[in-house]
Amino acid sequence: MPDRPIQDLVAQADRQRRVRATAAYLRRLAPIAAALALGAGLIGRFLLGWPAWVGLAVLSLAAIALGSFTYLQRRTRPTSDAIASAVDADAGLTGELRSAHWFEAQGARDAWTEFHIDHATTRARGVAWPALYPRDRSPRAWIVTAVLSMAAIALAVRMPAPVRATSALAETEAGLAPEMAALPKDLADKLAALLAQLDQAAANKDAGAKASTLADLKDLMAKLDPAMQKKLADMLEKKALEKDTNAASAQDARPDAAENATAGLPEDAKWAQDNQAAKTAQLDEKKPADKNAPASGKADSQKSGEQQSQQSGDAAAETTSALMREAASEQNSKVMMGGGGPMGGDSRPGSGAGNDPAKGAAEALLVAQALKKEMVEANADALGENVDKEDLRRKTEQGKSGLGFTRTAAPRVEPSRATAPPPVPEARRPLLFSYFIRR
Amino acid sequence: MTVTSVGEHIDLFRERFVRITREVGKRIVGNEDIVENTVTALLAGGHVLLEGIPGVGKTSLVHTLADVLHLKFSRIQFTPDLMPADIVGTNIVQEHAHGGGTFFEFQPGPIFANVVLADEINRATPKTQSALLEAMQEQSVSVGKTTYQLEQPFLVLATQNPLEMEGTYPLPEAQLDRFFFKLKVTYPAEKAMHQILERTTQTEGTPVERVMDGPEILEMRHVVRSVPIAKPVQGYAIRLTLGSHPGSPYASPLVNKYVRYGASPRAAQALVLAGKIHAITRGNAFVSAEDIRAVAMPALRHRLLLNFEGEAEQVNADTIVTELLGAVPAEA
């Protein structure tokens, strides 16, 4: 007979209880874990291109986690009052097992506690614990778990390559996309087929097929070169045409740009700039046409025109900047050309007169000192200095007046002696009514 | 005491308890739980406050109990002009038989009995009510410079009417706390009314036998105190008591809202002792949380002092205790 029968009984019952609870948890969690492993394998292989062992790894991790959980739950633990109370409630022992569990743990016993523990032991042994905590026998969840696990394993072991080949081809196509786009369609299809064959041969570890495919690929590349050259020549010609078109549109837009450049200038500066531009244009017209130009070619003549217009534009810009420098050096025109404000001056706050920051700061300081002086004078209220006669008199009256508040008694009202107001004369009564009663 | 004798003691206790309640039940119909709780208080050495509307058998219950138990019984009708000396007794002047002077002799009051019925206790003034304090707690009476021990067992059964509040003096908290149980005598059901009429409207009354005497009751009291209680279960009784205090970690929302002062340690004593009796009357040599829970209502309801809000909203203490029983867990 064990020394602590109640403790042992509670421990055994608690273990059975935990095993049952663990089985219930596992029944719910195991199919989910297997489904997760299968899902990870499927998604990883067919969508994300993960290696085949990912699904198996998820399945193994889930199995390890659930196994650890089961082990921890099934091991024997030291009992506590809470455990004894739970077991007692499950068995319907009305608190006897819990109480006896505590008394047995205390050690010292008298006749009453001995009787109590004996009685509790007898009752607890009479409980059919296996029937109270029956094993979880629901095969459906475990069948589902097994099927899902087998599928996850089969996916990893029995279904190699296709996902990988497709992805390799996709990568190749993605990497060669510009070149493939530039190729003729038949050549591009042939190249893609050869790359796919090469990947398939690599996946199947077929060295012969791989070598033959590589040879085909080299031939194709050798054939591909002339075609590529022709294609590139076409592309270059097309790009040159686009460039000429862009240059012509840029030349048309240049006078507009020059006109826009003078938009913000004053009238005299604008006039000077236009005059200088006209002179420059006359000089250009007088220059011989063949001085810097090539001998022949449409493109060359266009280039010459482009250079001329460019020179004309540069000269106009130089003239404008020279005028700007000249105007800025004069004192009177400074205000007119100083900025874009309504009066030609700088309307930025705090800048003071002109654009000289040192000067503006000095003036601001002077203004601040003046304001401060005004404030000091207003506050000082010095006799004869900043206070005029009227203020002085008023201040003197306020400060030195001998008048004070006089205490006047409040009129006493005695309701008991209050007299009624005098009666209204009868002659005035209609007038009174007409006054108070508006019609 | 041996292990086998423990079982015999439990059986004997149960047999006596059933004998008392069955005998009282011959006359008192429909209030079996009231009878059981009254006998429980008697065996725990406590006092009972019976509250109920007129005519539901409060006084008859006490009379019947006194008849069933072979004990000295006295009745005090509390009135506003009742004085403390009318309860505890007084010193009166006596002459020596052979002449030669006079002397004071103590004339015991009606409190010197085993079962005292304090009928309509809330009609007496607080001064007179407080005359019972020492007797209820210390089981003794002090008159002048002399203290007189009361005969055991001593049980005060007080009744009060909750309806008539005019001209009454609510019992002070100190005296309320000295009552082991407060039992609410409810109106009998229709079937019970039939039995009451059959027993009380015929030529012959219902006789009861005296089934127990004082020493047997004292022996039962001793047995009650021998019942072991595990510390976790005792902790439950303590948590219930502490939970009746506002601001306690075990306090329920109603306690925090409506209770001004909670139950005293006497309440925990009452819970444990009554729990032991409840357990042993069911043949158990241990006390469970269920036993504590079963006796919590009569042991706690009169020990909750409501605050102004609770009084204004006429909150029932039974509701608070019920919520407390649901809020405090049996396991720590």
Coordinates of N, CA and C in Angstrom, one line a residue, chain B residues 9 23 25 32 37 69 104 114 121 125-126 159 233 235 237 242 247 253 277 289 304:
Chain B
H9 N -19.3 8.6 16.2 CA -19.6 10.0 16.6 C -20.4 10.7 15.5
E23 N -38.7 16.4 15.3 CA -39.6 16.6 16.3 C -40.1 18.1 16.2
G25 N -40.3 19.7 13.5 CA -41.1 19.7 12.3 C -42.5 19.2 12.5
E32 N -38.4 24.0 6.9 CA -37.4 23.0 7.3 C -36.0 23.6 7.4
N37 N -31.4 25.5 10.4 CA -30.4 26.5 10.7 C -30.5 27.0 12.2
L69 N -36.2 20.4 23.3 CA -35.0 20.3 24.1 C -35.3 20.4 25.6
F104 N -28.5 43.0 50.4 CA -28.9 42.9 49.0 C -28.9 41.5 48.5
N114 N -31.8 28.7 29.5 CA -31.0 28.1 28.4 C -31.5 28.6 27.0
I121 N -37.5 42.2 19.4 CA -36.4 42.8 20.0 C -36.2 44.3 19.6
T125 N -35.6 50.0 23.6 CA -34.6 51.0 23.4 C -33.2 50.4 23.2
P126 N -32.3 51.1 22.6 CA -30.9 50.6 22.4 C -30.3 50.3 23.8
T159 N -36.7 37.8 17.7 CA -37.6 38.0 16.5 C -37.7 39.5 16.3
V233 N -10.0 25.3 2.2 CA -11.4 25.5 2.4 C -11.6 26.7 3.4
G235 N -9.6 29.0 3.7 CA -9.2 30.2 3.0 C -10.4 30.7 2.2
A237 N -13.5 30.5 3.1 CA -14.4 31.3 4.1 C -13.8 32.7 4.4
L242 N -13.7 38.6 3.6 CA -12.9 39.8 3.1 C -13.6 40.4 1.9
G247 N -13.6 47.6 -1.5 CA -12.1 47.9 -1.7 C -11.3 46.7 -1.6
P253 N -18.7 43.9 -7.5 CA -19.1 45.2 -7.8 C -20.2 45.8 -6.9
I277 N -20.9 21.9 10.9 CA -22.2 21.3 11.2 C -22.9 20.8 9.9
A289 N -15.9 23.3 0.3 CA -16.4 24.7 -0.1 C -17.9 24.7 -0.2
L304 N -23.6 42.9 6.7 CA -23.3 43.9 5.7 C -23.9 45.2 6.1

